Amino acid sequence: MWYTKDFDDYELLDCSDGERLERWKDIILVRPDPQVIWKNAKRHPAWKKYNARYIRSSKGGGAWDIKNLSGDELNVGWNINRNGLTFCVRPTGFKHTGVFPEQACNWDFIDSKIRNANRPISVLNLFGYTGIATIAAAKAGASVCHVDASKGIVAWCKENAALSGLKDAPIRYIVDDCKKFIEREIRRGHKYDAIIMDPPSYGRGPSGEIWKLEDDVDSLIALTSELISDNPLFVIINSYTTGLSASTVGYIAKLHYADKFGGTVTSDEIGIPVTTTGAVLPAGSSTRWEM
């Protein structure tokens, strides 16, 4: 399993009975997590002293139970840091905070690969969300094309870039359906040295068509292989889909990348160390193809 320990501003204090107890800098949040199926005793004192807790509704969705958050912290958010990057944490209406801390292992991989390449690197970040991977790549010296279908989320990425001193970095921000964007880039003949993608498990396309990752992951990866440059560096494919194993995505990546261009494919679960128990909470999987 891949995981990162050196994240002083984030800590998974404990997890039990479908919930995470997390410290985001100085603020304690409790959030639901379907992976947490065990019911060990909640002994950590912060379970009773959280700032906010997200409670799911029986009708779908949910809401934050606010105990001790200022209006600015709730609506604007607060900044956290890691390895020279600064980004904004903000409780959203869908339990998320704008940061997936388990991805820190990939941020480190991105930074190392780009810095050690010793040449200009162009990166495409698909389903880029709030852009921590984008700013990690830009901080390492790459030019980045960041694509997400949500205008508000892309604005959040711009905010994170500015917080990290990358306001004027060569980042191209695109609000678009990722598959449609890929198809246009293929027609334009554009190529990239590195591709990062974090596709959702479910979604809807621009014409209302249903997206299901298990059904579409092979065609998605096949399409992105047409954007690989003549001197590629890496591809990262993240998955939070329970029914899609790391080895399955790794097999598909081998077919479309390694068998076509060479290089190696590695796949594994990613996770977050739990302070109270010393175990690691599984938090999806990641596949890496690299030259």
mmCIF file of N, CA and C in Angstrom, residues 11-23 27-33 36 38-55 65 67 274-277 281:
data_model
loop_
_atom_site.group_PDB
_atom_site.id
_atom_site.type_symbol
_atom_site.label_atom_id
_atom_site.label_comp_id
_atom_site.label_asym_id
_atom_site.label_seq_id
_atom_site.Cartn_x
_atom_site.Cartn_y
_atom_site.Cartn_z
ATOM 1 N N GLU A 11 -4.053 15.038 9.939
ATOM 2 C CA GLU A 11 -3.870 13.814 10.712
ATOM 3 C C GLU A 11 -5.205 13.080 10.823
ATOM 4 N N LEU A 12 -5.185 11.807 10.484
ATOM 5 C CA LEU A 12 -6.346 10.950 10.712
ATOM 6 C C LEU A 12 -6.201 10.393 12.126
ATOM 7 N N LEU A 13 -6.903 11.006 13.044
ATOM 8 C CA LEU A 13 -6.746 10.672 14.462
ATOM 9 C C LEU A 13 -7.309 9.293 14.785
ATOM 10 N N ASP A 14 -8.474 8.983 14.215
ATOM 11 C CA ASP A 14 -9.143 7.722 14.509
ATOM 12 C C ASP A 14 -10.227 7.501 13.464
ATOM 13 N N CYS A 15 -10.752 6.287 13.397
ATOM 14 C CA CYS A 15 -11.892 6.007 12.523
ATOM 15 C C CYS A 15 -12.639 4.796 13.080
ATOM 16 N N SER A 16 -13.962 4.912 13.095
ATOM 17 C CA SER A 16 -14.797 3.841 13.643
ATOM 18 C C SER A 16 -16.242 4.055 13.227
ATOM 19 N N ASP A 17 -16.962 2.946 13.063
ATOM 20 C CA ASP A 17 -18.410 2.974 12.843
ATOM 21 C C ASP A 17 -18.823 3.931 11.727
ATOM 22 N N GLY A 18 -18.124 3.844 10.605
ATOM 23 C CA GLY A 18 -18.497 4.621 9.430
ATOM 24 C C GLY A 18 -18.039 6.058 9.410
ATOM 25 N N GLU A 19 -17.139 6.445 10.340
ATOM 26 C CA GLU A 19 -16.710 7.848 10.397
ATOM 27 C C GLU A 19 -15.198 7.978 10.562
ATOM 28 N N ARG A 20 -14.673 9.089 10.036
ATOM 29 C CA ARG A 20 -13.286 9.493 10.256
ATOM 30 C C ARG A 20 -13.252 10.642 11.270
ATOM 31 N N LEU A 21 -12.261 10.626 12.128
ATOM 32 C CA LEU A 21 -11.964 11.749 13.025
ATOM 33 C C LEU A 21 -10.661 12.357 12.532
ATOM 34 N N GLU A 22 -10.727 13.586 11.992
ATOM 35 C CA GLU A 22 -9.584 14.166 11.305
ATOM 36 C C GLU A 22 -9.190 15.524 11.882
ATOM 37 N N ARG A 23 -7.871 15.770 11.890
ATOM 38 C CA ARG A 23 -7.368 17.096 12.248
ATOM 39 C C ARG A 23 -6.848 17.768 10.984
ATOM 40 N N ILE A 27 -8.174 22.360 13.270
ATOM 41 C CA ILE A 27 -9.621 22.139 13.270
ATOM 42 C C ILE A 27 -9.928 20.652 13.147
ATOM 43 N N ILE A 28 -10.841 20.177 13.990
ATOM 44 C CA ILE A 28 -11.220 18.769 14.029
ATOM 45 C C ILE A 28 -12.549 18.582 13.299
ATOM 46 N N LEU A 29 -12.557 17.696 12.313
ATOM 47 C CA LEU A 29 -13.765 17.361 11.576
ATOM 48 C C LEU A 29 -14.070 15.877 11.716
ATOM 49 N N VAL A 30 -15.357 15.556 11.749
ATOM 50 C CA VAL A 30 -15.817 14.166 11.691
ATOM 51 C C VAL A 30 -16.593 14.016 10.389
ATOM 52 N N ARG A 31 -16.163 13.050 9.565
ATOM 53 C CA ARG A 31 -16.805 12.866 8.269
ATOM 54 C C ARG A 31 -17.120 11.387 8.031
ATOM 55 N N PRO A 32 -18.204 11.087 7.319
ATOM 56 C CA PRO A 32 -18.535 9.690 7.023
ATOM 57 C C PRO A 32 -17.553 9.072 6.042
ATOM 58 N N ASP A 33 -17.331 7.768 6.189
ATOM 59 C CA ASP A 33 -16.476 7.022 5.264
ATOM 60 C C ASP A 33 -16.996 5.592 5.185
ATOM 61 N N VAL A 36 -15.064 2.438 6.520
ATOM 62 C CA VAL A 36 -14.868 2.198 7.957
ATOM 63 C C VAL A 36 -16.032 1.341 8.453
ATOM 64 N N TRP A 38 -15.636 -1.201 10.713
ATOM 65 C CA TRP A 38 -15.381 -1.707 12.056
ATOM 66 C C TRP A 38 -15.968 -0.761 13.102
ATOM 67 N N LYS A 39 -16.157 -1.277 14.305
ATOM 68 C CA LYS A 39 -16.819 -0.501 15.353
ATOM 69 C C LYS A 39 -16.027 -0.551 16.659
ATOM 70 N N ASN A 40 -14.740 -0.215 16.565
ATOM 71 C CA ASN A 40 -13.933 -0.139 17.780
ATOM 72 C C ASN A 40 -14.378 1.045 18.636
ATOM 73 N N ALA A 41 -14.078 0.999 19.928
ATOM 74 C CA ALA A 41 -14.482 2.071 20.848
ATOM 75 C C ALA A 41 -13.853 3.397 20.426
ATOM 76 N N LYS A 42 -14.638 4.463 20.482
ATOM 77 C CA LYS A 42 -14.163 5.795 20.117
ATOM 78 C C LYS A 42 -13.561 6.466 21.347
ATOM 79 N N ARG A 43 -12.320 6.107 21.646
ATOM 80 C CA ARG A 43 -11.682 6.577 22.888
ATOM 81 C C ARG A 43 -10.960 7.910 22.731
ATOM 82 N N HIS A 44 -10.615 8.299 21.529
ATOM 83 C CA HIS A 44 -9.868 9.553 21.359
ATOM 84 C C HIS A 44 -10.733 10.711 21.854
ATOM 85 N N PRO A 45 -10.195 11.591 22.691
ATOM 86 C CA PRO A 45 -11.004 12.689 23.261
ATOM 87 C C PRO A 45 -11.592 13.631 22.223
ATOM 88 N N ALA A 46 -10.974 13.729 21.044
ATOM 89 C CA ALA A 46 -11.474 14.652 20.028
ATOM 90 C C ALA A 46 -12.826 14.223 19.456
ATOM 91 N N TRP A 47 -13.231 12.976 19.658
ATOM 92 C CA TRP A 47 -14.571 12.557 19.229
ATOM 93 C C TRP A 47 -15.645 13.406 19.914
ATOM 94 N N LYS A 48 -15.335 13.904 21.095
ATOM 95 C CA LYS A 48 -16.302 14.713 21.845
ATOM 96 C C LYS A 48 -16.011 16.205 21.751
ATOM 97 N N LYS A 49 -14.959 16.567 21.001
ATOM 98 C CA LYS A 49 -14.557 17.972 20.948
ATOM 99 C C LYS A 49 -14.338 18.447 19.514
ATOM 100 N N TYR A 50 -15.086 17.877 18.578
ATOM 101 C CA TYR A 50 -14.896 18.254 17.178
ATOM 102 C C TYR A 50 -15.460 19.650 16.911
ATOM 103 N N ASN A 51 -14.938 20.280 15.853
ATOM 104 C CA ASN A 51 -15.450 21.588 15.426
ATOM 105 C C ASN A 51 -16.692 21.451 14.561
ATOM 106 N N ALA A 52 -16.730 20.401 13.740
ATOM 107 C CA ALA A 52 -17.886 20.175 12.873
ATOM 108 C C ALA A 52 -17.959 18.707 12.497
ATOM 109 N N ARG A 53 -19.195 18.231 12.312
ATOM 110 C CA ARG A 53 -19.422 16.833 11.949
ATOM 111 C C ARG A 53 -20.447 16.779 10.818
ATOM 112 N N TYR A 54 -20.118 16.020 9.772
ATOM 113 C CA TYR A 54 -21.049 15.875 8.664
ATOM 114 C C TYR A 54 -21.971 14.701 8.951
ATOM 115 N N ILE A 55 -23.281 14.954 8.948
ATOM 116 C CA ILE A 55 -24.270 13.923 9.255
ATOM 117 C C ILE A 55 -25.104 13.658 8.011
ATOM 118 N N ASP A 65 -23.009 19.548 11.133
ATOM 119 C CA ASP A 65 -23.372 19.936 12.494
ATOM 120 C C ASP A 65 -22.212 20.774 13.028
ATOM 121 N N LYS A 67 -20.172 22.877 15.590
ATOM 122 C CA LYS A 67 -19.988 23.107 17.029
ATOM 123 C C LYS A 67 -19.154 24.354 17.291
ATOM 124 N N VAL A 274 -3.542 5.790 10.590
ATOM 125 C CA VAL A 274 -4.456 6.162 11.669
ATOM 126 C C VAL A 274 -3.660 6.265 12.962
ATOM 127 N N THR A 275 -3.642 7.452 13.554
ATOM 128 C CA THR A 275 -2.807 7.703 14.723
ATOM 129 C C THR A 275 -3.141 6.781 15.894
ATOM 130 N N THR A 276 -4.421 6.622 16.204
ATOM 131 C CA THR A 276 -4.833 5.879 17.397
ATOM 132 C C THR A 276 -4.460 4.409 17.330
ATOM 133 N N THR A 277 -4.649 3.780 16.171
ATOM 134 C CA THR A 277 -4.452 2.333 16.059
ATOM 135 C C THR A 277 -3.121 1.941 15.439
ATOM 136 N N LEU A 281 -5.840 3.248 6.925
ATOM 137 C CA LEU A 281 -7.179 3.222 6.346
ATOM 138 C C LEU A 281 -7.081 3.170 4.829
#
